[in-house]
PDB file of C-alpha atoms in Angstrom:
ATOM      1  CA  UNK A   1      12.657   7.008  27.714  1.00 68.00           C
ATOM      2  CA  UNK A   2      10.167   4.113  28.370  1.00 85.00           C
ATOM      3  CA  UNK A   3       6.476   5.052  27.880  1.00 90.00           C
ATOM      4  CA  UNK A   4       2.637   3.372  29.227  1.00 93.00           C
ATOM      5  CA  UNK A   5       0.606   1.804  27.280  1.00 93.00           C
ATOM      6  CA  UNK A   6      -2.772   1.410  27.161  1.00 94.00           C
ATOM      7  CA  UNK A   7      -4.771  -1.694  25.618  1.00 94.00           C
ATOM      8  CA  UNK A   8      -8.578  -1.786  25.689  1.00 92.00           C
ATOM      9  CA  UNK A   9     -11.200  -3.853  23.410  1.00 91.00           C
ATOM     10  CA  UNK A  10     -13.809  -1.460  22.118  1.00 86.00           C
ATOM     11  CA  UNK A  11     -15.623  -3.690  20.066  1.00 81.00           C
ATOM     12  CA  UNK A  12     -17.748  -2.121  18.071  1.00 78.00           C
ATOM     13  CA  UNK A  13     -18.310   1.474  20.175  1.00 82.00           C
ATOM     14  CA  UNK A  14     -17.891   4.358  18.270  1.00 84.00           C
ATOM     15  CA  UNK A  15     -14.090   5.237  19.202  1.00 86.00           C
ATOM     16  CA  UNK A  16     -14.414   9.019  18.841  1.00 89.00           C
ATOM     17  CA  UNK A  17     -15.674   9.437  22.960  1.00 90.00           C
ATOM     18  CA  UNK A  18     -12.947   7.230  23.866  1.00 91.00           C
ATOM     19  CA  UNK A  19     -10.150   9.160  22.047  1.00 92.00           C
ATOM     20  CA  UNK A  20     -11.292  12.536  23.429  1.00 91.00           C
ATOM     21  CA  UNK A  21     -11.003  10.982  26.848  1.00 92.00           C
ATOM     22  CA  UNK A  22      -7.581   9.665  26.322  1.00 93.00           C
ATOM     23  CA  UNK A  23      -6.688  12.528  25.364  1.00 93.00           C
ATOM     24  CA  UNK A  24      -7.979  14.722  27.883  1.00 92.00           C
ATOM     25  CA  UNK A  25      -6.123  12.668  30.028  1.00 93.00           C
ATOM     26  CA  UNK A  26      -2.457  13.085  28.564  1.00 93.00           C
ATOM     27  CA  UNK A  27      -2.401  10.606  25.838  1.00 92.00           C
ATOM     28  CA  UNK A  28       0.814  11.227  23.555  1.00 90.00           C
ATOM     29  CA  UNK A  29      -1.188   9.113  21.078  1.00 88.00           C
ATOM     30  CA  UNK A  30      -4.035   6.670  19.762  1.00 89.00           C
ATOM     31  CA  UNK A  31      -4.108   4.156  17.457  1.00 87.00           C
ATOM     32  CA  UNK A  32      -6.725   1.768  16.349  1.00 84.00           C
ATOM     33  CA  UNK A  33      -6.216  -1.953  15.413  1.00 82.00           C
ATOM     34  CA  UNK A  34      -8.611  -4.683  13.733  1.00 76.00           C
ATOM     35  CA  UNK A  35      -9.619  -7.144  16.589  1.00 68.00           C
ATOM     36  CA  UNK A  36     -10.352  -9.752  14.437  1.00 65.00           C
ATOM     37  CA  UNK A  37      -8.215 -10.007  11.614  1.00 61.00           C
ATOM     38  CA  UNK A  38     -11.568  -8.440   9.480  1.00 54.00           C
ATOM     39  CA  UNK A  39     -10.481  -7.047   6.231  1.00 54.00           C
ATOM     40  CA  UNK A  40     -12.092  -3.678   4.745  1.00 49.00           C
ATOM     41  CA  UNK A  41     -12.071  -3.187   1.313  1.00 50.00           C
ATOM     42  CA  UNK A  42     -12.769  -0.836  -1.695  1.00 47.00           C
ATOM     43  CA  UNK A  43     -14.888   2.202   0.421  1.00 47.00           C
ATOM     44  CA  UNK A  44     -16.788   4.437  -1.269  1.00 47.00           C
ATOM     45  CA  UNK A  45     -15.311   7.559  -2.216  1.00 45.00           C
ATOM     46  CA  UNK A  46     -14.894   9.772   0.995  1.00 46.00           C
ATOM     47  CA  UNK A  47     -14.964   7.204   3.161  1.00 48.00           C
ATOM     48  CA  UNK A  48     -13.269   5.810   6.364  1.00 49.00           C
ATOM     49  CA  UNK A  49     -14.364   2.821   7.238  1.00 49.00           C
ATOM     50  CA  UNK A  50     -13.381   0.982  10.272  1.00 60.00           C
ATOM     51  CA  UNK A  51     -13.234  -2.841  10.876  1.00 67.00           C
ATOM     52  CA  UNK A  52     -16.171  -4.599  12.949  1.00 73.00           C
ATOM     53  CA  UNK A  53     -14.356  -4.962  16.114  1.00 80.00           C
ATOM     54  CA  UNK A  54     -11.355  -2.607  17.246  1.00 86.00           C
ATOM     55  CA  UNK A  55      -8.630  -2.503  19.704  1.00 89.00           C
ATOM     56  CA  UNK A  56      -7.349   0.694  20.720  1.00 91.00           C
ATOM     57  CA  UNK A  57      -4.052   1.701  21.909  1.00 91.00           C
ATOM     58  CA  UNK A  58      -3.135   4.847  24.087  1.00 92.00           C
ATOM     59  CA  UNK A  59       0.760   5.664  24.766  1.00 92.00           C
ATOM     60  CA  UNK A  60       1.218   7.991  27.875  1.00 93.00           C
ATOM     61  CA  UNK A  61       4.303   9.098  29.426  1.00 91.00           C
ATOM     62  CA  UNK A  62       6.413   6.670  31.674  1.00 90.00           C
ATOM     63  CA  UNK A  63       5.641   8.613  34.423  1.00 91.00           C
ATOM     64  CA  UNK A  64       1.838   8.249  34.504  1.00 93.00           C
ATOM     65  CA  UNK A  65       0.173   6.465  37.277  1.00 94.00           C
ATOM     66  CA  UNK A  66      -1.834   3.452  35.496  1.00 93.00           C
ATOM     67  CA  UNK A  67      -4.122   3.409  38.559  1.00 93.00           C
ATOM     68  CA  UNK A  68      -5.115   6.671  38.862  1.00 93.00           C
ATOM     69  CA  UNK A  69      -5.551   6.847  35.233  1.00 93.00           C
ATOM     70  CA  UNK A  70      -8.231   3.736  35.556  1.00 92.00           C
ATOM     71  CA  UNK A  71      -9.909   5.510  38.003  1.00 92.00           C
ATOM     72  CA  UNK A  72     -10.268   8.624  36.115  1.00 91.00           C
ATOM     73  CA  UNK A  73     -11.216   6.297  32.635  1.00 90.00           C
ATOM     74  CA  UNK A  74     -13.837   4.798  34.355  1.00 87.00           C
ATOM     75  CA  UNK A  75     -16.630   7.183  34.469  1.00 83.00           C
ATOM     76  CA  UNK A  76     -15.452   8.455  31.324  1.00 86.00           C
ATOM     77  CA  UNK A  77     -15.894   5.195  29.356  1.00 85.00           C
ATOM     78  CA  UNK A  78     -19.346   2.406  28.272  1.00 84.00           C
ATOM     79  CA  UNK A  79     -19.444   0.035  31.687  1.00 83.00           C
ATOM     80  CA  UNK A  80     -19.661  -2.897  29.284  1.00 85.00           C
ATOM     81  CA  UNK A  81     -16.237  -2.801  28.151  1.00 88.00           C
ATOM     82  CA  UNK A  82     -13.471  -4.600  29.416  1.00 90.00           C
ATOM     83  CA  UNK A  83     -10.949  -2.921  31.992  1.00 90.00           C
ATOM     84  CA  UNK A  84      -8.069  -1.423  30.219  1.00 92.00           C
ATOM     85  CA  UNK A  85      -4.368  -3.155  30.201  1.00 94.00           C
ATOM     86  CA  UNK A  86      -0.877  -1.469  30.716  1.00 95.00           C
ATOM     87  CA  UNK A  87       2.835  -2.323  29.809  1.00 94.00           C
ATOM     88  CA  UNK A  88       5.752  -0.435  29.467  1.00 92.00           C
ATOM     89  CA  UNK A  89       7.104   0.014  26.474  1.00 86.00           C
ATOM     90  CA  UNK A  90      11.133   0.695  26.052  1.00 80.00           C
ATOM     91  CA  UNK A  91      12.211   3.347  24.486  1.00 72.00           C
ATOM     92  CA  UNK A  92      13.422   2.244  20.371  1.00 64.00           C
ATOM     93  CA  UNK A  93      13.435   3.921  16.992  1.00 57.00           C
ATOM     94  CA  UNK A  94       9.869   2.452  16.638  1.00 55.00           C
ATOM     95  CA  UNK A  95       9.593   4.228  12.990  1.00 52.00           C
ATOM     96  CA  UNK A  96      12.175   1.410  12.130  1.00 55.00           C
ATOM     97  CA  UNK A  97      11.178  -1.490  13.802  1.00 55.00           C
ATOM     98  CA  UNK A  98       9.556  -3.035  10.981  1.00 52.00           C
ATOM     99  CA  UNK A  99      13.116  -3.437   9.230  1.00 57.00           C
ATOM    100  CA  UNK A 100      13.131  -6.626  11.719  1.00 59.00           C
ATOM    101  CA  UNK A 101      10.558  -8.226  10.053  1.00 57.00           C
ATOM    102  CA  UNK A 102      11.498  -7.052   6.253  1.00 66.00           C
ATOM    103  CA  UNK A 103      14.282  -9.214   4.250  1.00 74.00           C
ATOM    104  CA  UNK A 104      14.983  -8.609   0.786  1.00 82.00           C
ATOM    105  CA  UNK A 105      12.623 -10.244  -1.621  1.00 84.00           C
ATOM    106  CA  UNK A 106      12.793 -11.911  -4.814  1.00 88.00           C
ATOM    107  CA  UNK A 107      10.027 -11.302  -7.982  1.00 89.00           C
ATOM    108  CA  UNK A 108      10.825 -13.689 -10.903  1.00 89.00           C
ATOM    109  CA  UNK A 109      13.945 -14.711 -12.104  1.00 88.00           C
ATOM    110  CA  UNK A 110      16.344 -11.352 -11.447  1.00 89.00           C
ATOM    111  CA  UNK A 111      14.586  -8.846  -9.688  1.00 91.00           C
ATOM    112  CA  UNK A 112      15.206  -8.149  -5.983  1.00 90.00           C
ATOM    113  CA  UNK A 113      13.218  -5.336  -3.551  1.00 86.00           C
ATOM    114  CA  UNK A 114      15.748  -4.746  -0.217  1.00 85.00           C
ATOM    115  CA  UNK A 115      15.143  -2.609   2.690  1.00 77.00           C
ATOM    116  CA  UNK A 116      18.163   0.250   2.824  1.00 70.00           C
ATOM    117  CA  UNK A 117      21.835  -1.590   3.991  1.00 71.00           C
ATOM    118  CA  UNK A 118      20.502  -5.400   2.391  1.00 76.00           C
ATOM    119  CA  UNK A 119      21.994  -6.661  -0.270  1.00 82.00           C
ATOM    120  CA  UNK A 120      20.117  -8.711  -3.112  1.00 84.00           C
ATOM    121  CA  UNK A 121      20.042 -12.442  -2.178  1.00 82.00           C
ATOM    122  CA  UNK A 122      21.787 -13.067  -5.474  1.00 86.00           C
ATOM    123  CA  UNK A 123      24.568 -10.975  -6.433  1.00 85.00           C
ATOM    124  CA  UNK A 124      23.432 -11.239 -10.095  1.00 86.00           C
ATOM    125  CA  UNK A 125      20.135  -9.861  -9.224  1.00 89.00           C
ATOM    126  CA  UNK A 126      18.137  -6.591 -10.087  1.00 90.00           C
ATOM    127  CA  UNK A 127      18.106  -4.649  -6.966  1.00 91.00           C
ATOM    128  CA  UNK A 128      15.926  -2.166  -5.724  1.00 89.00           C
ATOM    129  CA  UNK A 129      16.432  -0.439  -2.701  1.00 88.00           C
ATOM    130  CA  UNK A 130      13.024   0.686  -0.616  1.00 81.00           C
ATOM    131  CA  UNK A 131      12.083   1.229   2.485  1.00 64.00           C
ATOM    132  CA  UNK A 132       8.273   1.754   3.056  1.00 50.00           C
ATOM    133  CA  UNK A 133       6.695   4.784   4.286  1.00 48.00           C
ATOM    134  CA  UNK A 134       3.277   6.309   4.454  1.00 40.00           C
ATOM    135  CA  UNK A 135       2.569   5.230   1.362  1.00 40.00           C
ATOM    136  CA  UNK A 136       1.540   2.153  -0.047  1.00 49.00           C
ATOM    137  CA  UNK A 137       3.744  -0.547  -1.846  1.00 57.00           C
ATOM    138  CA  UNK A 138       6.510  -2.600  -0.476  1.00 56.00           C
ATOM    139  CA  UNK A 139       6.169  -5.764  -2.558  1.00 60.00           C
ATOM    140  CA  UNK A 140       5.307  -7.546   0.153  1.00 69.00           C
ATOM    141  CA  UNK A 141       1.119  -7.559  -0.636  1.00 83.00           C
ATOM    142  CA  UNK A 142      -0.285 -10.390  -3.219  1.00 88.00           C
ATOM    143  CA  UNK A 143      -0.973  -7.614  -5.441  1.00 91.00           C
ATOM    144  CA  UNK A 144       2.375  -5.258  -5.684  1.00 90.00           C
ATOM    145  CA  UNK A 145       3.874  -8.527  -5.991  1.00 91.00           C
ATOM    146  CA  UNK A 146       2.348  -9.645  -8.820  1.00 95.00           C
ATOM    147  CA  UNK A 147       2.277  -6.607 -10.768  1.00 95.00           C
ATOM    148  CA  UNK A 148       6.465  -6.920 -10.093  1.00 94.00           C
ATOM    149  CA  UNK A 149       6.719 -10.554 -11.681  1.00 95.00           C
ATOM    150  CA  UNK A 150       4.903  -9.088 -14.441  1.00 97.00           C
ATOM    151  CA  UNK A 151       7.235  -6.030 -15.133  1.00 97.00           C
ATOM    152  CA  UNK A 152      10.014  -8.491 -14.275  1.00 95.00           C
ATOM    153  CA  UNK A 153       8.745 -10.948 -17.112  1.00 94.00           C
ATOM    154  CA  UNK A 154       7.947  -8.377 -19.963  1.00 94.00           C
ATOM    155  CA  UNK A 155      10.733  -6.288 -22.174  1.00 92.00           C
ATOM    156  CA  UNK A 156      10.786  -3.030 -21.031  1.00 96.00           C
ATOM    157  CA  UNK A 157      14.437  -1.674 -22.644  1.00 95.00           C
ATOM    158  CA  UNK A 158      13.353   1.544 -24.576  1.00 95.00           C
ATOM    159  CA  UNK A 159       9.375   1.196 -23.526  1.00 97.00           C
ATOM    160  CA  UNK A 160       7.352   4.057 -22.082  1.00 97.00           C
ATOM    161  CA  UNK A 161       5.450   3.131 -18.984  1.00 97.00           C
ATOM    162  CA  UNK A 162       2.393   4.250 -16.817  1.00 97.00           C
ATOM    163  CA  UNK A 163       2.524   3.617 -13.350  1.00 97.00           C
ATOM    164  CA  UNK A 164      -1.294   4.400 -12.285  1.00 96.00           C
ATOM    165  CA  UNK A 165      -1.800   4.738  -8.220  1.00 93.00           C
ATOM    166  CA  UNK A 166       2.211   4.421  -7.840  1.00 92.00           C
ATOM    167  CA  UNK A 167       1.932   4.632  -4.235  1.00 87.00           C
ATOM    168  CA  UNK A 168       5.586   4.067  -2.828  1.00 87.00           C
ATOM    169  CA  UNK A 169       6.453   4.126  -6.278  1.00 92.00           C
ATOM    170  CA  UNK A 170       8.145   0.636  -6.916  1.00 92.00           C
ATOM    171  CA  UNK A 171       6.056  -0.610 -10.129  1.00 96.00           C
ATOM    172  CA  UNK A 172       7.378   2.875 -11.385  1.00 97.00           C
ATOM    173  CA  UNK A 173      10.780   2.249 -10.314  1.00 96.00           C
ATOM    174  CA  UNK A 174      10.829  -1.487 -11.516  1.00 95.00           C
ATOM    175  CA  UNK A 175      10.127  -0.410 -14.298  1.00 97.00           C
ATOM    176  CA  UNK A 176      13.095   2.066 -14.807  1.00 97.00           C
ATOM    177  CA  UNK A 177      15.444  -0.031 -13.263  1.00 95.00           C
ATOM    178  CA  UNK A 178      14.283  -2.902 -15.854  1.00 95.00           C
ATOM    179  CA  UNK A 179      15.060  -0.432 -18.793  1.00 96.00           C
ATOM    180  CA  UNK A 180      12.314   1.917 -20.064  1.00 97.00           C
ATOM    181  CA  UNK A 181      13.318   4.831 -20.731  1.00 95.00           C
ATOM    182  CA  UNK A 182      10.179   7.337 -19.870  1.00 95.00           C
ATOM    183  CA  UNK A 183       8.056   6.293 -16.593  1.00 97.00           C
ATOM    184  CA  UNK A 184       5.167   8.479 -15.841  1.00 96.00           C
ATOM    185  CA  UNK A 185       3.832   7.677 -12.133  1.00 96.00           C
ATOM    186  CA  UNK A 186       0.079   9.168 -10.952  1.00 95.00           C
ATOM    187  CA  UNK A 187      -1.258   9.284  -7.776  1.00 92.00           C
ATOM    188  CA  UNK A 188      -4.164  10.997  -6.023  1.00 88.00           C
ATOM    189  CA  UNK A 189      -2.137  11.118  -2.626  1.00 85.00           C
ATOM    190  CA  UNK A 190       0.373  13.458  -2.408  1.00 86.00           C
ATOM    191  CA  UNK A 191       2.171  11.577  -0.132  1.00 82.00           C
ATOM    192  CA  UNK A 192       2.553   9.003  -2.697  1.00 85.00           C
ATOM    193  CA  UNK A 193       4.481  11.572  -4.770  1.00 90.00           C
ATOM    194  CA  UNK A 194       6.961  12.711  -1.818  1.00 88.00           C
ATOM    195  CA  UNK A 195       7.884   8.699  -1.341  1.00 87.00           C
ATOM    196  CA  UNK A 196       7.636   7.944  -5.165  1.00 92.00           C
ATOM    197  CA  UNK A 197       9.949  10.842  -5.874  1.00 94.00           C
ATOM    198  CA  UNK A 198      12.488  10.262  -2.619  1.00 90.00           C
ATOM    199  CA  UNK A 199      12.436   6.171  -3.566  1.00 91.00           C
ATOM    200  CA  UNK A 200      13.616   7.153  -7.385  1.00 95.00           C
ATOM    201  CA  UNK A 201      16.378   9.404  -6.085  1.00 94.00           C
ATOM    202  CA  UNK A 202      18.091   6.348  -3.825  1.00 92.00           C
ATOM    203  CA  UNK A 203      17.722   3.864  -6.549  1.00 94.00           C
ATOM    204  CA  UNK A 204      18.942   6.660  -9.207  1.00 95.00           C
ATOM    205  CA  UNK A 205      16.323   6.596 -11.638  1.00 96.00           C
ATOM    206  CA  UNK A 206      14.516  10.355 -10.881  1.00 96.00           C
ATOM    207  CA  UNK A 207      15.668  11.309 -14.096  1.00 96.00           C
ATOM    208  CA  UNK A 208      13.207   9.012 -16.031  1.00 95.00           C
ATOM    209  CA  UNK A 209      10.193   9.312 -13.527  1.00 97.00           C
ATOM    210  CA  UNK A 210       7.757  12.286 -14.207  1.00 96.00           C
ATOM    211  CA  UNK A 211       5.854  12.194 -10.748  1.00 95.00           C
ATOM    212  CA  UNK A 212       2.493  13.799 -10.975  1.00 94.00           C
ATOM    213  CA  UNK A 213      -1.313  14.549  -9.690  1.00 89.00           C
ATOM    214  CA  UNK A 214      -2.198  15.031 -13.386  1.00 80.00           C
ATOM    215  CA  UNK A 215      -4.745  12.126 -14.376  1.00 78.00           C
ATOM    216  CA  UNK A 216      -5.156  13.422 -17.833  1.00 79.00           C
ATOM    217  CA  UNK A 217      -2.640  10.570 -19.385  1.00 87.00           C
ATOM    218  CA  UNK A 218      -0.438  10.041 -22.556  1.00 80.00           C
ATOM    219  CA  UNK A 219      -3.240  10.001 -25.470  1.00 79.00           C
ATOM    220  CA  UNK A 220      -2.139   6.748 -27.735  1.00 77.00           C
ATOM    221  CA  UNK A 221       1.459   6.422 -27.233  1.00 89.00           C
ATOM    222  CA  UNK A 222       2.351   4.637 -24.079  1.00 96.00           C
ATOM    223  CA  UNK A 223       3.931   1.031 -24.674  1.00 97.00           C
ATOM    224  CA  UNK A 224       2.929  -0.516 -21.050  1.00 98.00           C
ATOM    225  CA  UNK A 225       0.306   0.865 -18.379  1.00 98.00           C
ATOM    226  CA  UNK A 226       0.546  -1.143 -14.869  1.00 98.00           C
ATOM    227  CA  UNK A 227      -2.247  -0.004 -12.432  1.00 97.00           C
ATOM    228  CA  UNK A 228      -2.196  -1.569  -9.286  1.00 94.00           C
ATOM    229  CA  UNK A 229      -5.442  -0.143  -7.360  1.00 92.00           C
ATOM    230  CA  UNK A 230      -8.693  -1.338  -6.952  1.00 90.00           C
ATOM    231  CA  UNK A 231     -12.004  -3.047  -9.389  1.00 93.00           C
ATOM    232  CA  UNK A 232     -14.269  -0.068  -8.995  1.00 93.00           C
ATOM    233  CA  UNK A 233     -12.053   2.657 -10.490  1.00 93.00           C
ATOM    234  CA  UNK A 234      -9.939   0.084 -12.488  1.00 96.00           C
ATOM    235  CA  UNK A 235     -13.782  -0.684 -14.661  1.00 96.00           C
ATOM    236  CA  UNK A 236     -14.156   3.001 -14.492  1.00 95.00           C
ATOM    237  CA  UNK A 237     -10.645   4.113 -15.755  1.00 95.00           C
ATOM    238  CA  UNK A 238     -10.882   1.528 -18.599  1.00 97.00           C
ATOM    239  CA  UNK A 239     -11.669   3.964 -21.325  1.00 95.00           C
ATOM    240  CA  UNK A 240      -9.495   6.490 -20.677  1.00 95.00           C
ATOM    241  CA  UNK A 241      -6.159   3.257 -20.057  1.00 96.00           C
ATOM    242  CA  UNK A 242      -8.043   2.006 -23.959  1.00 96.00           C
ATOM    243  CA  UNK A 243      -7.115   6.013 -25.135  1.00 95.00           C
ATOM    244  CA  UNK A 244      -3.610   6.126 -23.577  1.00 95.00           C
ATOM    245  CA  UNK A 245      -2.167   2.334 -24.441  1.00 97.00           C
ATOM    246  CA  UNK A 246      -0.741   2.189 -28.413  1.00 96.00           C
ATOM    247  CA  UNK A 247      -2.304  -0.384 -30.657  1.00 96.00           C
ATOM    248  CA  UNK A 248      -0.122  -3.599 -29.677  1.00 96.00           C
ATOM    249  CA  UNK A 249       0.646  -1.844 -26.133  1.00 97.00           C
ATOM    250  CA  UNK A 250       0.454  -3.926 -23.100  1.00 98.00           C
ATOM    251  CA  UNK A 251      -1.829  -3.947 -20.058  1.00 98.00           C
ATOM    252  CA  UNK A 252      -1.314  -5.044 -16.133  1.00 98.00           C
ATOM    253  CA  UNK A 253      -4.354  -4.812 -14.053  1.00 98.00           C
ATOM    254  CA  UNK A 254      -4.338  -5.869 -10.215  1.00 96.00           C
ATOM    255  CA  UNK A 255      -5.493  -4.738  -7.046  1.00 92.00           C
ATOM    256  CA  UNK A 256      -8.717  -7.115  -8.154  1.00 94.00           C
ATOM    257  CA  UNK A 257     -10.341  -9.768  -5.974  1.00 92.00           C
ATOM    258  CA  UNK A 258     -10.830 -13.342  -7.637  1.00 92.00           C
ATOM    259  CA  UNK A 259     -14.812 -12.682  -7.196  1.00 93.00           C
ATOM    260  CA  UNK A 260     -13.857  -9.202  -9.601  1.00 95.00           C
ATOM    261  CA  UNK A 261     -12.264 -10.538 -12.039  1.00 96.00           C
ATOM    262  CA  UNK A 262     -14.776 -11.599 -14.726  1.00 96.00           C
ATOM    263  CA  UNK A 263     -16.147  -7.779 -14.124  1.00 96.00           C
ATOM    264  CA  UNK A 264     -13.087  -5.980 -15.066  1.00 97.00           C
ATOM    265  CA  UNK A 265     -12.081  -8.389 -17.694  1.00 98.00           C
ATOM    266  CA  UNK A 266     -15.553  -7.376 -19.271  1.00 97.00           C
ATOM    267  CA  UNK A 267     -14.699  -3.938 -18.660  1.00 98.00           C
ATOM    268  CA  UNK A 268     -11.530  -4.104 -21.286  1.00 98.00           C
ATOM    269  CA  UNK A 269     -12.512  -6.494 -23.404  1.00 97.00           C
ATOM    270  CA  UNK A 270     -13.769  -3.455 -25.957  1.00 97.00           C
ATOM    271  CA  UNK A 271     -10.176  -2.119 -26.520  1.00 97.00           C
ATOM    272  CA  UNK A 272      -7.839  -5.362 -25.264  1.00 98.00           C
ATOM    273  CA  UNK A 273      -7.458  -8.991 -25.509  1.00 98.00           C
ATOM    274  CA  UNK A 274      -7.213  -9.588 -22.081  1.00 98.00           C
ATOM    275  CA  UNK A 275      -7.514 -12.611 -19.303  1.00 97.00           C
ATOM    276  CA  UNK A 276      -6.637 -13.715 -15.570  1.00 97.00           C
ATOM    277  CA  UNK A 277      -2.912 -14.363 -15.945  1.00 96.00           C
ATOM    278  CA  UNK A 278      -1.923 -14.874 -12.075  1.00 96.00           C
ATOM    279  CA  UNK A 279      -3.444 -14.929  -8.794  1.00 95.00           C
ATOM    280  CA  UNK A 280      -1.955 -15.521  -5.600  1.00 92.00           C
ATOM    281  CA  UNK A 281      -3.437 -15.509  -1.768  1.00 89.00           C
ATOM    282  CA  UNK A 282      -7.271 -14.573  -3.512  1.00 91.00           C
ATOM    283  CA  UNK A 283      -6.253 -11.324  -5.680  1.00 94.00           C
ATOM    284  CA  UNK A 284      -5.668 -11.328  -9.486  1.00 96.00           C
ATOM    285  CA  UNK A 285      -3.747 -10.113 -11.867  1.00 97.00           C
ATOM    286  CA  UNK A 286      -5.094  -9.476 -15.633  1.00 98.00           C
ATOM    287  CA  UNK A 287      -2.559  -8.613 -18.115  1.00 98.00           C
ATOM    288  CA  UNK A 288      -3.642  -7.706 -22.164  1.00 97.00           C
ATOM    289  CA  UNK A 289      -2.600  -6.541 -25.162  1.00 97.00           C
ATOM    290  CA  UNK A 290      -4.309  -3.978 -26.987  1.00 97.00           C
ATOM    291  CA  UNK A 291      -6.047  -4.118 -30.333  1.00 96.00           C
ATOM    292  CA  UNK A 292      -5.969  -1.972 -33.010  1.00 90.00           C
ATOM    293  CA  UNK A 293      -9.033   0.364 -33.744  1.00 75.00           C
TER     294      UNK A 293
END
């Protein structure tokens, strides 16, 4: 079944009013988009933010009359925006639309991330198989891919590993599929935990993985901590990664803007000897090893 849609430019009114209306009105559902292509980053804790300028977008049934549902928007909404625009939408399995767009991806030398049915791109390669979800990590942001040329790089056969803010759970994953033996992946999201711990079932590594909400970490005996977040909590957190990382352990650190860089560096430079080791489309990756006390 086809549906309406609904376009409108809010700019920068306060989208709440508008919702309600939509709603009132028989919306099936409302989304908001960035007009501008204006990126929002690190909020404070508790936080929403929304971008500068918005578009919002209202699905109705096929069946609704786009005129009469103008006329009924148009006392309900500011007279300085824009008059709404319709199309019809067909009917598709829009929760898998995105596959169109997502081919299977190569980090370093061996190690391949494919959407479910793909195979690797080289038949030698290190495949995992992932399709995103509602939470974060594909591989396909500067960042996750980063951390997964690191993981790719460094000898992981027998190590322990901390995956900290796994998200979809592919650092974690990487990891196990690249040979260490005991993965332990944290999140704050418990979404991030229902994805992490469906995405290590398919690729058959569950068994390795301990999935949790627990922050308090591994005190002195984990080999390699990745933590692919952001600079405010990764400065924060640096104490407690300094406690948890074995003398001669390793350290990945990304999620960091090139402006952040020098700030977290100074952050670990206590406990590690650490330094920029790749950046790619502005964001940074610092990777250490740490001393011994």
């Amino acid at each position: 079944m086809p549906f309406l849609q609904l376009t409108i430019d809010i700019d920068r009114h306060a989208p709440e009013p508008i919702e309600d209306a939509l709603f009132e009105l028989g919306a099936l559902s409302v989304t908001l988009e960035d007009a501008a292509d204006d990126p929002v980053l690190e909020p404070a804790p508790g936080e929403t933010p929304l971008w500068p300028t918005i578009t919002l977008k209202a699905i109705f049934d096929a069946a609704t009359d786009a005129t009469v549902l103008q006329g009924e928007l148009a006392g309900r909404l500011p007279r300085t925006l824009p008059p709404p625009r319709f199309e019809t939408l067909p009917d598709k399995a829009w929760e898998r639309e995105w596959l169109k767009d997502f081919r299977p991806m190569r980090f370093g030398h061996r190690l391949w991330v494919c959407p479910g049915g793909l195979p690797a791109g080289d038949p030698d390669g290190i495949r995992i198989e992932l399709d995103p979800g509602l939470a974060f990590g594909t591989g396909t942001h500067p960042t996750t891919a980063l951390c997964l040329e690191w993981l790719e790089s460094a000898a992981l056969d027998g190590r322990s590993v901390v995956d900290y803010g796994c998200g979809s759970g592919i650092l974690a994953i990487a990891a196990a599929i690249l040979g260490a033996t005991e993965v332990r992946a944290v999140d704050i999201d418990p979404q991030a935990l229902i994805a992490t711990d469906a995405n290590a079932e398919r690729n058959g590594v569950r068994s390795r993985l301990q999935i949790t909400l627990d922050h308090d970490l591994p005190r002195s005996g984990t080999d390699v901590l990745v933590a692919n977040i952001l600079a405010g909590p990764l400065v924060e957190l640096a104490p407690a990664f300094a406690a948890a990382v074995r003398p001669g352990g390793r350290i990945a650190l990304s999620g960091i803007l090139a402006g952040q860089s020098n700030t977290v560096t100074a952050a670990y430079r206590p406990w590690f000897d650490i330094a920029l080791t790749a950046t790619r489309e502005g964001w940074t990756l610092l990777a250490g090893q740490r001393r011994a006390d």
